[in-house]
Short mmCIF file of C-alpha atoms and ligand atoms in Angstrom, two decimals:
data_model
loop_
_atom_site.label_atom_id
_atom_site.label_comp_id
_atom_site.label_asym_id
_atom_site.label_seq_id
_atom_site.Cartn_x
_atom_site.Cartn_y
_atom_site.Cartn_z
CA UNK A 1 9.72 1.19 24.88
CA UNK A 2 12.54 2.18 23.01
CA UNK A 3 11.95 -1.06 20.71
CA UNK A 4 8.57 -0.51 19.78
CA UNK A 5 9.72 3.08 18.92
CA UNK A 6 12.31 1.50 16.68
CA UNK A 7 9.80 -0.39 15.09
CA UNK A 8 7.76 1.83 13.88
CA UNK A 9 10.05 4.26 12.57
CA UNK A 10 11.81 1.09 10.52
CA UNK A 11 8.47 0.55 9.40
CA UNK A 12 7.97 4.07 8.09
CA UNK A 13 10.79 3.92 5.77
CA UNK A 14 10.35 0.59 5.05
CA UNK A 15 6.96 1.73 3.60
CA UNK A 16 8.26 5.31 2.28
CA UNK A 17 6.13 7.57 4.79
CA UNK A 18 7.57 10.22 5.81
CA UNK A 19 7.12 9.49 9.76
CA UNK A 20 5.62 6.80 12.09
CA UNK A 21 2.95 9.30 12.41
CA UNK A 22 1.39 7.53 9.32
CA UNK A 23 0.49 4.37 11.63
CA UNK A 24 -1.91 6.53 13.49
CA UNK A 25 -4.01 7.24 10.64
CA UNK A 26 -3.86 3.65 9.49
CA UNK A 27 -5.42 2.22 12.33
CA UNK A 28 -7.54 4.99 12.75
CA UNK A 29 -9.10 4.59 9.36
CA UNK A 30 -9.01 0.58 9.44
CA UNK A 31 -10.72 0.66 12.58
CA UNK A 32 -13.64 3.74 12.34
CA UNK A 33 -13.62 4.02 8.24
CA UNK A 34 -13.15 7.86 8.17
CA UNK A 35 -11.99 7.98 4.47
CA UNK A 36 -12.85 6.59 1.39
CA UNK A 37 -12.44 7.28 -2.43
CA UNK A 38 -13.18 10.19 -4.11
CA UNK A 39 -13.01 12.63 -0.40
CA UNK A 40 -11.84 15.87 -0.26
CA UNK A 41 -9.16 16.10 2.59
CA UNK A 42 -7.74 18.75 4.85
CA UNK A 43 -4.82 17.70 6.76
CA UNK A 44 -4.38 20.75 9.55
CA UNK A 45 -0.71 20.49 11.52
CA UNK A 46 0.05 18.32 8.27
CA UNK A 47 4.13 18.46 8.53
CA UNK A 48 6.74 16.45 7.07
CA UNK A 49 3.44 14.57 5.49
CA UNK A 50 2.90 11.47 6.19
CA UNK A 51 -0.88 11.74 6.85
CA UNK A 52 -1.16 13.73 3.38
CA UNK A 53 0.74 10.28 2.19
CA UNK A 54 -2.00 7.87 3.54
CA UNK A 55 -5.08 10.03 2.90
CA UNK A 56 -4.02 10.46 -0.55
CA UNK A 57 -3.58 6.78 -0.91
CA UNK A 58 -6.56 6.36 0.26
CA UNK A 59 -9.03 9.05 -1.66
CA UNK A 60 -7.26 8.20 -4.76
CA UNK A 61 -6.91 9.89 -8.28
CA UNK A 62 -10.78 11.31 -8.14
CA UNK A 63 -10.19 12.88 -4.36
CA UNK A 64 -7.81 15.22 -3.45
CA UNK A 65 -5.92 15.96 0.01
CA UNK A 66 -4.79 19.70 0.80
CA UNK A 67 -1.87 19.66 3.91
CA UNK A 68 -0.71 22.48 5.72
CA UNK A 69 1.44 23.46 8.62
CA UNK A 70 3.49 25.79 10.15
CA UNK A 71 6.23 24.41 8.84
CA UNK A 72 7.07 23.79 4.94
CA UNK A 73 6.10 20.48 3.80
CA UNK A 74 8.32 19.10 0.86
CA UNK A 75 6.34 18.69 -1.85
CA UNK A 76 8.69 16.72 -4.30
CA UNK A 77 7.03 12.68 -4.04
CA UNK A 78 3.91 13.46 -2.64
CA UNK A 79 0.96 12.01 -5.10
CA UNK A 80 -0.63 13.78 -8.01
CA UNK A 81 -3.70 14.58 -5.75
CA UNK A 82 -1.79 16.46 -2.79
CA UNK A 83 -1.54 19.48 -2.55
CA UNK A 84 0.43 21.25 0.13
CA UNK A 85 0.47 25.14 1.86
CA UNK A 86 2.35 26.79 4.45
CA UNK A 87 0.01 28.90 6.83
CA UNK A 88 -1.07 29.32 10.27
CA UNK A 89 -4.16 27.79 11.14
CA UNK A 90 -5.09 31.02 12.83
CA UNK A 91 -4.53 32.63 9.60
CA UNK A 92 -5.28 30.88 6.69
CA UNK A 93 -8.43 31.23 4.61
CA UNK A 94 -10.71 28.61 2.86
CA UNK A 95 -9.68 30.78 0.14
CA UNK A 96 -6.78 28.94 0.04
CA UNK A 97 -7.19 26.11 0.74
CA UNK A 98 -9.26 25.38 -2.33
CA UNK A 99 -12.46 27.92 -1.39
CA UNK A 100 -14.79 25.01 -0.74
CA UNK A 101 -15.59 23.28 2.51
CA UNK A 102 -14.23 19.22 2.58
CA UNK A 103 -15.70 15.99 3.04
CA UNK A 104 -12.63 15.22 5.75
CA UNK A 105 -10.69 17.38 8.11
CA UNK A 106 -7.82 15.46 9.98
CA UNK A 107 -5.61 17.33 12.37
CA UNK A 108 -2.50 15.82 14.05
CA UNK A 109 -1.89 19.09 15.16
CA UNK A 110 0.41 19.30 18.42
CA UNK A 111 1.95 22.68 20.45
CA UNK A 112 5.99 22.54 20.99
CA UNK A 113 5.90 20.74 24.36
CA UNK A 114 7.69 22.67 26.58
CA UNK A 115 8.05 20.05 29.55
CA UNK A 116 5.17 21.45 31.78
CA UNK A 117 2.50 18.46 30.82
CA UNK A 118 -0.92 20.81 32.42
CA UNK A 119 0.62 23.71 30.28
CA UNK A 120 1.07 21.67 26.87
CA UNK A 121 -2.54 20.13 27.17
CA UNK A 122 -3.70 23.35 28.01
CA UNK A 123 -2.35 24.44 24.59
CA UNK A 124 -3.23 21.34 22.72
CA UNK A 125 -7.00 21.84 23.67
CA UNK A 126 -6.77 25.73 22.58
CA UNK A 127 -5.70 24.34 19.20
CA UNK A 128 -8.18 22.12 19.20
CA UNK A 129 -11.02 24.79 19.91
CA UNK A 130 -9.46 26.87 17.28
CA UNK A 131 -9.93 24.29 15.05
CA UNK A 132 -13.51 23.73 15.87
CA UNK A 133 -14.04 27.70 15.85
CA UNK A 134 -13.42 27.01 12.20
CA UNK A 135 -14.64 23.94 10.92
CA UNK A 136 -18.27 24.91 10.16
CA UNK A 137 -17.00 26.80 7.13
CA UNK A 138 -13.79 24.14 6.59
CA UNK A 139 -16.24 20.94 6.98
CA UNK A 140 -19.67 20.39 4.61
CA UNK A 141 -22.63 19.05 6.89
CA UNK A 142 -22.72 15.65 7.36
CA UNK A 143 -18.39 15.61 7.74
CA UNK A 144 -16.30 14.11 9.31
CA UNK A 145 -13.46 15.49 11.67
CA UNK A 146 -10.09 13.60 13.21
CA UNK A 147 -8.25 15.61 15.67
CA UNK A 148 -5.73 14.97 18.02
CA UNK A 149 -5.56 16.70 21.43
CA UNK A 150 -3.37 15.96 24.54
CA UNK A 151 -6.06 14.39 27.48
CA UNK A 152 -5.60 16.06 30.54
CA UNK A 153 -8.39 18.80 32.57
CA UNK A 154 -9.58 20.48 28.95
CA UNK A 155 -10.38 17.08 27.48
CA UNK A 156 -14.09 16.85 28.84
CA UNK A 157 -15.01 20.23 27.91
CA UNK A 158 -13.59 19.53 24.57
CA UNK A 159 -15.56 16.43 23.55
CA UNK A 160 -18.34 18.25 25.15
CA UNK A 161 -18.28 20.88 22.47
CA UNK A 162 -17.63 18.46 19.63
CA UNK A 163 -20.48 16.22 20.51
CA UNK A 164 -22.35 19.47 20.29
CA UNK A 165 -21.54 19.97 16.64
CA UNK A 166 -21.59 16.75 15.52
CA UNK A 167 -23.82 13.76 15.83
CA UNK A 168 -21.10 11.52 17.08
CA UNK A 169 -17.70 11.99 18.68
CA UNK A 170 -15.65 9.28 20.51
CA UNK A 171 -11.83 9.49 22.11
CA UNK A 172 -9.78 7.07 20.92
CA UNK A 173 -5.57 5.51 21.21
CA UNK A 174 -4.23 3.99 18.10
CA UNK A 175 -2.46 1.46 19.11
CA UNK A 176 0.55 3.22 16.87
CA UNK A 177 0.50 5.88 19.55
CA UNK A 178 2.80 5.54 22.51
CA UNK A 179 1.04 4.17 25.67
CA UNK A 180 2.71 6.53 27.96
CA UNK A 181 1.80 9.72 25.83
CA UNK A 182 -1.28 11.31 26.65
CA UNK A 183 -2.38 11.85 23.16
CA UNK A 184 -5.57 11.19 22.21
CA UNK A 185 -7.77 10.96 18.47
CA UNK A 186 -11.41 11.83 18.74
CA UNK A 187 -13.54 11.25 15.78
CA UNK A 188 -16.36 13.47 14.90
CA UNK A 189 -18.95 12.31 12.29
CA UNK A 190 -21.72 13.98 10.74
CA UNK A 191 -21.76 17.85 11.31
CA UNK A 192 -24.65 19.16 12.26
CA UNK A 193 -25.95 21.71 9.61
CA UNK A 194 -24.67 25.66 11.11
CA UNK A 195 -27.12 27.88 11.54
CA UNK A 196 -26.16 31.82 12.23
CA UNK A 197 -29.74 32.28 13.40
CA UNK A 198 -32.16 30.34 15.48
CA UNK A 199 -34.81 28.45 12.99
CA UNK A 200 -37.58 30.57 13.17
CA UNK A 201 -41.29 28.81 14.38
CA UNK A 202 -42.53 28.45 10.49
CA UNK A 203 -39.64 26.18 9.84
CA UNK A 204 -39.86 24.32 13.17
CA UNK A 205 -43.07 24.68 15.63
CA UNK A 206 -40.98 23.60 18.22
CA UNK A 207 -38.36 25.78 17.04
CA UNK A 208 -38.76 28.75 19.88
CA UNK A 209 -38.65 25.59 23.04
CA UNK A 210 -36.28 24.08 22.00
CA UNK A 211 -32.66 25.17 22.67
CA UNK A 212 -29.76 25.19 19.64
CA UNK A 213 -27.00 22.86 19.92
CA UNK A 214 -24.30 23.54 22.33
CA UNK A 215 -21.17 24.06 20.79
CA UNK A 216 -21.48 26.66 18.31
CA UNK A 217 -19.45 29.43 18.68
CA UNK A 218 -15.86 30.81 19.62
CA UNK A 219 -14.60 29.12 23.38
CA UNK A 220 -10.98 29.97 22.38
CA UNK A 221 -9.32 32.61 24.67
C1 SAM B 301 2.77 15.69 15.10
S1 SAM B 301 3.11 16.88 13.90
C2 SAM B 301 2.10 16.33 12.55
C3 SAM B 301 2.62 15.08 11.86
C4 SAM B 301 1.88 14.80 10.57
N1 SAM B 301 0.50 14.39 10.83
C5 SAM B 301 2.54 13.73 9.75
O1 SAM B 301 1.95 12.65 9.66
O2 SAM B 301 3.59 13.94 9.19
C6 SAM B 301 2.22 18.27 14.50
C7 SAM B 301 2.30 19.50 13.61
O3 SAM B 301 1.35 20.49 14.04
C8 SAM B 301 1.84 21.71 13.55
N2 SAM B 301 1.13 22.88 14.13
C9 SAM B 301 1.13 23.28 15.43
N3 SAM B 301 0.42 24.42 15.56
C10 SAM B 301 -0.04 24.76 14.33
C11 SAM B 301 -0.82 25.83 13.82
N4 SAM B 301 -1.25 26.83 14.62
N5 SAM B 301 -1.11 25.87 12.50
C12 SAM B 301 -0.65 24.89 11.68
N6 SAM B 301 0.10 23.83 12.10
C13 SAM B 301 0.41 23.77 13.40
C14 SAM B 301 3.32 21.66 13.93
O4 SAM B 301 4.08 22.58 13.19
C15 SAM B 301 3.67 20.19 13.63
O5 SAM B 301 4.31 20.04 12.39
#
C-alpha cells in the first residue's frame, strides 16, 4: 500500500501539483466531465491547492477558479485565473467569494480525523450538509456539485438530500483514492431551481398536490 502511496505523491511533483489530491479530480473529471472551459469554480476545503491547480487548467484563461480553506493557501504559482481566500465555510459570504453564484462547486473538504472512524464520518457528513445548507445561493440552477464525504451511517441520508436538490447524484471512488479509506466523491448535476415559497396554483395547477422537493432546507445540527 505503501507503494502505490509513493506513487502518487512522485507523480504529484513530477507534474508540479501541490498534492496527490490532484489525481482525484483528474479521474473524476475524465470519467463524469464535471468541468469544462470558460466555468466559474469554487473549490471549498481547497488547501495547499492542488484542485485549484487542475480546475484552473481545466476552465482556462476565460473561467476562473476561487479556493478557500481554513488554512492559507500559497498563492505565489497558482495560474492567472485563481484566486484564493482564507475563511471558514461557516463564515464566509458569496460576497467574497466573487458575489455571484458558480457554474462548479468542488469540495474535498475533510474534518481532522481524530482516530474514532463513526465520530470523523459523523463530522464529514455535517460538513457536507453545511455545504449543501449553502449551495443554493453558491451554485446557479442547472450546477454542478463535487463533494467528498467519509461513507459510513450518515452517507444514505446524505445522498438522500442531494438527490433532492439536484436532478442527479451518484457516489463514486477515484481510483486515486486509497481503497482502504472510506472516502467517497458524489457528483451532483443540475440544481434544481430554489424556491423560498411553494409555486402558487396559477404557475402550476398541480402546484397545491404536489409536494416540493425534499432536501431544501437546513439538516445541520
Ligand atoms: C483533503 S484537504 C483538501 C485538499 C485539496 N483539495 C487539494 O487538492 O490540495 C481538506 C481540507 O478541508 C479543509 N476544511 C475542513 N473544514 C473546513 C471548513 N469548515 N471550512 C473550510 N475548509 C475546511 C481543511 O482545512 C483541509 O485543508
Amino acid at each position: 500500500m505503501k507503494e502505490v502511496q509513493d506513487h502518487w505523491f512522485r507523480e504529484a511533483k513530477a507534474k508540479g501539483y501541490r498534492s496527490r489530491a490532484a489525481f482525484k479530480l483528474i479521474e473524476i473529471d475524465r470519467r463524469k466531465r464535471v468541468l469544462r472551459p470558460g466555468q466559474r469554480v469554487l473549490d471549498v476545503g481547497a488547501a495547499p491547492g492542488s484542485w485549484t491547480q487542475v480546475a484552473a487548467a481545466i476552465v482556462g484563461s476565460r473561467g476562473e477558479v476561487v479556493g478557500f480553506d481554513l488554512k492559507a493557501i500559497d498563492p505565489a504559482g497558482l495560474p492567472a485565473n485563481a484566486r484564493v481566500l482564507t475563511g471558514d465555510l461557516r463564515e464566509i459570504e458569496l460576497d467574497a467569494l466573487g458575489g455571484r453564484p458558480f457554474d462548479v462547486v468542488l469540495s474535498d473538504m475533510a474534518p481532522d480525523t481524530t482516530g474514532d472512524p463513526s465520530g470523523d464520518q459523523a463530522r464529514s457528513a455535517r460538513l457536507c450538509h453545511e455545504l449543501l445548507d449553502r449551495i443554493g445561493g453558491w451554485l446557479r440552477p442547472g450546477g454542478t456539485l463535487v463533494y467528498k464525504v467519509f461513507e459510513g451511517g450518515d452517507y444514505p441520508e446524505l445522498l438522500r438530500r442531494t438527490t433532492g436538490m439536484f436532478e442527479k447524484a451518484k457516489g463514486f471512488k477515484p481510483p486515486a483514492s486509497r481503497q482502504e479509506s472510506v472516502e467517497m466523491y458524489v457528483i451532483a448535476e443540475r440544481l434544481r431551481a430554489q424556491r423560498d415559497e411553494p409555486p402558487t396554483a396559477n404557475e402550476d395547477p398541480n402546484a397545491i398536490a404536489r409536494p416540493r422537493p425534499r432536501g431544501w432546507g437546513s439538516q445541520s445540527s
